[in-house]
């Protein structure tokens, strides 16, 4: 599997902004800015995900409302574009809509498409692709490389089972690049994104025996008592 390099940022709306107003601003107000960034920087693709407002089964209300992902041809391009505050010129935070007091959650990462159904491209071809985003932390006794290797070489086999036996359409795994953004420690070690056709598919998956099977294997590489972020979102390609 070949990685794709990206920058990831989680954002929280201000408490006095409704989810509907935030969604409209997040997706529409920056359209011209997005097109300019695609034309003038090494950014190759912009993905914006915004929470649906539904709480993921077994989870709590998420501490963030949206996620920005910028894709690059190389790790060097990602660093050159995002480090040293250079990204702010193209993707600044609007304090009228974004809670700038929330802790910064951003990092450079590499992404792997772990598996998908044969018709995934068709199912996920439109706007507002439905998914669950979940952050994870590596087990304390594992290095970042050990965490990554276990996921790619072992946990991936169970993800194949999930694709075959559940409504999950696609699974994407993301790994933080240690010290990848200005030498800072990433806010978390990995992220899983599970794509679905419908909200009912999410519910049927999480009331099956699939989650228990996955959690059992996660004990081998995930710090299970760490506070993970999990939220249901719609995904849009910007620009």
Short mmCIF file of C-alpha atoms in Angstrom, two decimals:
data_model
loop_
_atom_site.label_atom_id
_atom_site.label_comp_id
_atom_site.label_asym_id
_atom_site.label_seq_id
_atom_site.Cartn_x
_atom_site.Cartn_y
_atom_site.Cartn_z
CA UNK A 1 0.00 0.00 0.00
CA UNK A 2 1.25 3.45 -0.92
CA UNK A 3 0.60 6.33 1.48
CA UNK A 4 -0.96 9.67 0.61
CA UNK A 5 0.36 12.63 2.60
CA UNK A 6 -1.97 15.15 4.13
CA UNK A 7 -2.46 17.89 6.70
CA UNK A 8 -5.34 17.41 9.16
CA UNK A 9 -7.03 20.01 11.37
CA UNK A 10 -10.05 19.57 13.65
CA UNK A 11 -12.22 22.63 14.27
CA UNK A 12 -14.85 23.61 16.83
CA UNK A 13 -17.63 26.09 16.12
CA UNK A 14 -18.36 28.95 18.49
CA UNK A 15 -21.14 28.16 20.94
CA UNK A 16 -23.32 31.03 19.67
CA UNK A 17 -23.20 29.74 16.08
CA UNK A 18 -25.84 27.20 15.11
CA UNK A 19 -24.73 23.96 13.43
CA UNK A 20 -26.61 25.02 10.29
CA UNK A 21 -24.87 28.41 10.10
CA UNK A 22 -21.51 26.81 10.77
CA UNK A 23 -22.02 24.20 8.06
CA UNK A 24 -22.97 26.85 5.50
CA UNK A 25 -19.96 28.99 6.38
CA UNK A 26 -17.55 26.07 6.45
CA UNK A 27 -18.59 24.74 3.06
CA UNK A 28 -19.49 27.88 1.12
CA UNK A 29 -17.71 30.96 2.46
CA UNK A 30 -14.23 29.65 1.73
CA UNK A 31 -14.90 28.36 -1.79
CA UNK A 32 -12.91 31.09 -3.53
CA UNK A 33 -10.08 30.69 -1.04
CA UNK A 34 -10.06 26.94 -1.68
CA UNK A 35 -9.83 27.40 -5.44
CA UNK A 36 -6.98 29.87 -5.04
CA UNK A 37 -5.05 27.46 -2.81
CA UNK A 38 -5.44 24.64 -5.34
CA UNK A 39 -4.17 26.92 -8.10
CA UNK A 40 -1.22 28.50 -6.29
CA UNK A 41 0.09 25.98 -3.72
CA UNK A 42 1.19 22.32 -3.69
CA UNK A 43 -2.23 21.36 -2.25
CA UNK A 44 -3.70 18.74 -4.61
CA UNK A 45 -7.07 18.08 -2.97
CA UNK A 46 -9.16 19.66 -0.23
CA UNK A 47 -11.61 17.58 1.79
CA UNK A 48 -13.97 19.21 4.28
CA UNK A 49 -15.93 17.08 6.72
CA UNK A 50 -18.66 18.52 8.94
CA UNK A 51 -20.50 16.79 11.77
CA UNK A 52 -24.07 15.68 11.17
CA UNK A 53 -25.03 16.43 14.77
CA UNK A 54 -25.80 12.78 15.45
CA UNK A 55 -23.83 11.21 18.28
CA UNK A 56 -21.95 8.06 17.30
CA UNK A 57 -23.40 4.99 18.98
CA UNK A 58 -21.58 4.32 22.22
CA UNK A 59 -19.91 7.72 22.14
CA UNK A 60 -20.39 11.19 23.56
CA UNK A 61 -21.04 14.52 21.87
CA UNK A 62 -17.84 15.23 19.92
CA UNK A 63 -15.58 18.09 21.00
CA UNK A 64 -15.15 19.17 17.37
CA UNK A 65 -17.54 20.03 14.56
CA UNK A 66 -15.44 19.79 11.41
CA UNK A 67 -12.25 18.46 9.90
CA UNK A 68 -10.06 19.94 7.18
CA UNK A 69 -7.79 17.62 5.18
CA UNK A 70 -5.32 18.93 2.60
CA UNK A 71 -3.61 16.40 0.33
CA UNK A 72 -0.09 16.62 -1.13
CA UNK A 73 2.15 14.69 -3.51
CA UNK A 74 4.87 14.29 -0.89
CA UNK A 75 5.74 14.76 2.76
CA UNK A 76 8.16 17.52 1.74
CA UNK A 77 5.35 19.44 0.02
CA UNK A 78 3.12 19.05 3.08
CA UNK A 79 5.79 20.41 5.40
CA UNK A 80 6.79 23.24 3.09
CA UNK A 81 3.18 24.39 2.79
CA UNK A 82 2.02 23.94 6.38
CA UNK A 83 4.97 24.60 8.70
CA UNK A 84 5.95 27.96 10.14
CA UNK A 85 2.41 29.34 10.03
CA UNK A 86 2.48 29.54 6.24
CA UNK A 87 -0.85 27.77 5.92
CA UNK A 88 -2.72 30.65 7.58
CA UNK A 89 -2.44 32.76 4.43
CA UNK A 90 -4.63 30.27 2.57
CA UNK A 91 -6.68 28.57 5.29
CA UNK A 92 -7.05 31.08 8.09
CA UNK A 93 -9.52 30.58 10.94
CA UNK A 94 -12.52 32.94 11.02
CA UNK A 95 -12.98 33.89 14.71
CA UNK A 96 -16.61 34.82 14.05
CA UNK A 97 -17.41 31.16 13.43
CA UNK A 98 -14.52 29.10 14.83
CA UNK A 99 -13.77 28.73 18.54
CA UNK A 100 -10.16 29.92 18.59
CA UNK A 101 -9.86 29.11 22.32
CA UNK A 102 -10.21 25.36 21.66
CA UNK A 103 -6.90 23.45 21.82
CA UNK A 104 -5.21 23.20 18.43
CA UNK A 105 -5.68 19.75 16.91
CA UNK A 106 -3.58 19.62 13.74
CA UNK A 107 -0.89 17.40 12.28
CA UNK A 108 0.77 16.10 9.15
CA UNK A 109 -0.07 12.48 8.43
CA UNK A 110 -0.05 9.72 5.88
CA UNK A 111 -3.20 7.96 4.76
CA UNK A 112 -3.87 4.42 3.56
CA UNK A 113 -7.01 3.08 1.94
CA UNK A 114 -7.39 -0.18 3.84
CA UNK A 115 -10.28 -1.70 1.94
CA UNK A 116 -13.52 -0.99 0.13
CA UNK A 117 -16.45 -2.64 -1.58
CA UNK A 118 -16.20 -3.18 -5.33
CA UNK A 119 -18.76 -0.43 -6.00
CA UNK A 120 -17.34 2.02 -3.46
CA UNK A 121 -16.37 4.63 -6.05
CA UNK A 122 -19.93 4.76 -7.35
CA UNK A 123 -21.50 4.80 -3.89
CA UNK A 124 -19.22 7.58 -2.67
CA UNK A 125 -19.14 9.64 -5.86
CA UNK A 126 -21.48 12.38 -4.70
CA UNK A 127 -21.25 15.18 -2.13
CA UNK A 128 -21.96 14.68 1.55
CA UNK A 129 -20.35 11.24 1.82
CA UNK A 130 -21.33 9.71 5.17
CA UNK A 131 -18.63 8.49 7.53
CA UNK A 132 -17.54 8.01 11.12
CA UNK A 133 -14.27 9.65 12.15
CA UNK A 134 -12.47 8.14 15.14
CA UNK A 135 -9.11 9.12 16.58
CA UNK A 136 -6.90 6.56 18.34
CA UNK A 137 -3.79 6.56 20.52
CA UNK A 138 -1.08 3.91 20.30
CA UNK A 139 -0.49 1.64 23.26
CA UNK A 140 2.00 3.19 25.69
CA UNK A 141 4.52 0.37 25.30
CA UNK A 142 4.63 0.61 21.49
CA UNK A 143 6.65 2.91 19.29
CA UNK A 144 4.90 4.79 16.52
CA UNK A 145 6.39 2.36 13.99
CA UNK A 146 5.18 -0.69 15.93
CA UNK A 147 1.69 0.81 16.19
CA UNK A 148 1.64 1.53 12.48
CA UNK A 149 3.05 -1.87 11.48
CA UNK A 150 0.50 -3.78 13.55
CA UNK A 151 -2.39 -1.86 12.02
CA UNK A 152 -1.16 -2.24 8.44
CA UNK A 153 -0.04 -5.87 8.69
CA UNK A 154 -2.46 -7.43 11.18
CA UNK A 155 -5.50 -5.30 11.98
CA UNK A 156 -5.99 -4.78 8.25
CA UNK A 157 -7.02 -8.44 7.93
CA UNK A 158 -10.00 -7.81 10.21
CA UNK A 159 -10.85 -4.69 8.23
CA UNK A 160 -11.16 -6.96 5.18
CA UNK A 161 -13.72 -8.97 7.16
CA UNK A 162 -15.61 -5.78 8.04
CA UNK A 163 -15.80 -4.80 4.36
CA UNK A 164 -17.02 -8.27 3.40
CA UNK A 165 -19.57 -8.83 6.18
CA UNK A 166 -20.95 -5.41 7.09
CA UNK A 167 -22.44 -2.35 5.35
CA UNK A 168 -19.12 -0.47 5.68
CA UNK A 169 -18.26 0.78 2.18
CA UNK A 170 -14.67 1.95 2.69
CA UNK A 171 -12.09 2.06 5.49
CA UNK A 172 -9.29 4.63 5.57
CA UNK A 173 -6.46 4.65 8.13
CA UNK A 174 -4.40 7.73 8.94
CA UNK A 175 -1.11 7.80 10.85
CA UNK A 176 0.47 10.88 12.39
CA UNK A 177 3.98 11.71 11.18
CA UNK A 178 5.99 12.12 14.43
CA UNK A 179 7.33 15.68 14.71
CA UNK A 180 5.84 16.25 11.27
CA UNK A 181 4.47 19.74 11.90
CA UNK A 182 7.08 22.18 13.23
CA UNK A 183 8.54 19.40 15.39
CA UNK A 184 5.43 19.22 17.56
CA UNK A 185 3.97 16.08 19.08
CA UNK A 186 0.82 15.12 17.14
CA UNK A 187 -2.49 15.41 19.05
CA UNK A 188 -3.19 11.71 18.43
CA UNK A 189 -1.46 8.78 16.74
CA UNK A 190 -4.00 7.55 14.24
CA UNK A 191 -7.46 7.93 12.82
CA UNK A 192 -9.96 5.55 11.27
CA UNK A 193 -12.63 6.69 8.83
CA UNK A 194 -15.47 4.29 8.04
CA UNK A 195 -17.77 5.19 5.14
CA UNK A 196 -21.44 4.18 4.85
CA UNK A 197 -24.39 4.55 2.51
CA UNK A 198 -26.96 5.55 5.13
CA UNK A 199 -27.33 6.31 8.86
CA UNK A 200 -29.23 3.04 9.26
CA UNK A 201 -26.16 1.19 7.95
CA UNK A 202 -24.13 2.79 10.72
CA UNK A 203 -26.60 1.64 13.35
CA UNK A 204 -26.78 -1.90 12.01
CA UNK A 205 -22.99 -2.17 11.95
CA UNK A 206 -22.56 -0.98 15.51
CA UNK A 207 -25.28 -3.24 16.88
CA UNK A 208 -23.64 -6.30 15.30
CA UNK A 209 -20.71 -8.35 16.59
CA UNK A 210 -18.28 -6.38 14.39
CA UNK A 211 -17.34 -3.72 17.01
CA UNK A 212 -16.52 -6.34 19.66
CA UNK A 213 -14.32 -8.22 17.20
CA UNK A 214 -12.44 -5.04 16.28
CA UNK A 215 -12.04 -3.87 19.88
CA UNK A 216 -10.56 -7.20 20.90
CA UNK A 217 -7.81 -6.88 18.31
CA UNK A 218 -7.29 -3.18 19.05
CA UNK A 219 -6.09 -4.19 22.51
CA UNK A 220 -2.89 -5.31 20.77
CA UNK A 221 -1.93 -1.83 19.59
CA UNK A 222 -4.39 0.84 20.79
CA UNK A 223 -4.39 2.47 24.24
CA UNK A 224 -7.98 1.56 25.01
CA UNK A 225 -8.46 3.91 27.97
CA UNK A 226 -7.32 7.02 26.08
CA UNK A 227 -9.96 9.68 25.31
CA UNK A 228 -10.78 9.19 21.62
CA UNK A 229 -12.71 11.63 19.45
CA UNK A 230 -15.53 10.03 17.49
CA UNK A 231 -18.13 11.74 15.37
CA UNK A 232 -20.40 11.18 12.39
CA UNK A 233 -19.77 13.52 9.48
CA UNK A 234 -20.56 14.33 5.89
CA UNK A 235 -17.53 14.68 3.61
CA UNK A 236 -17.22 17.18 0.75
CA UNK A 237 -14.56 17.77 -1.88
CA UNK A 238 -13.85 21.51 -1.94
CA UNK A 239 -12.63 23.72 -4.75
#
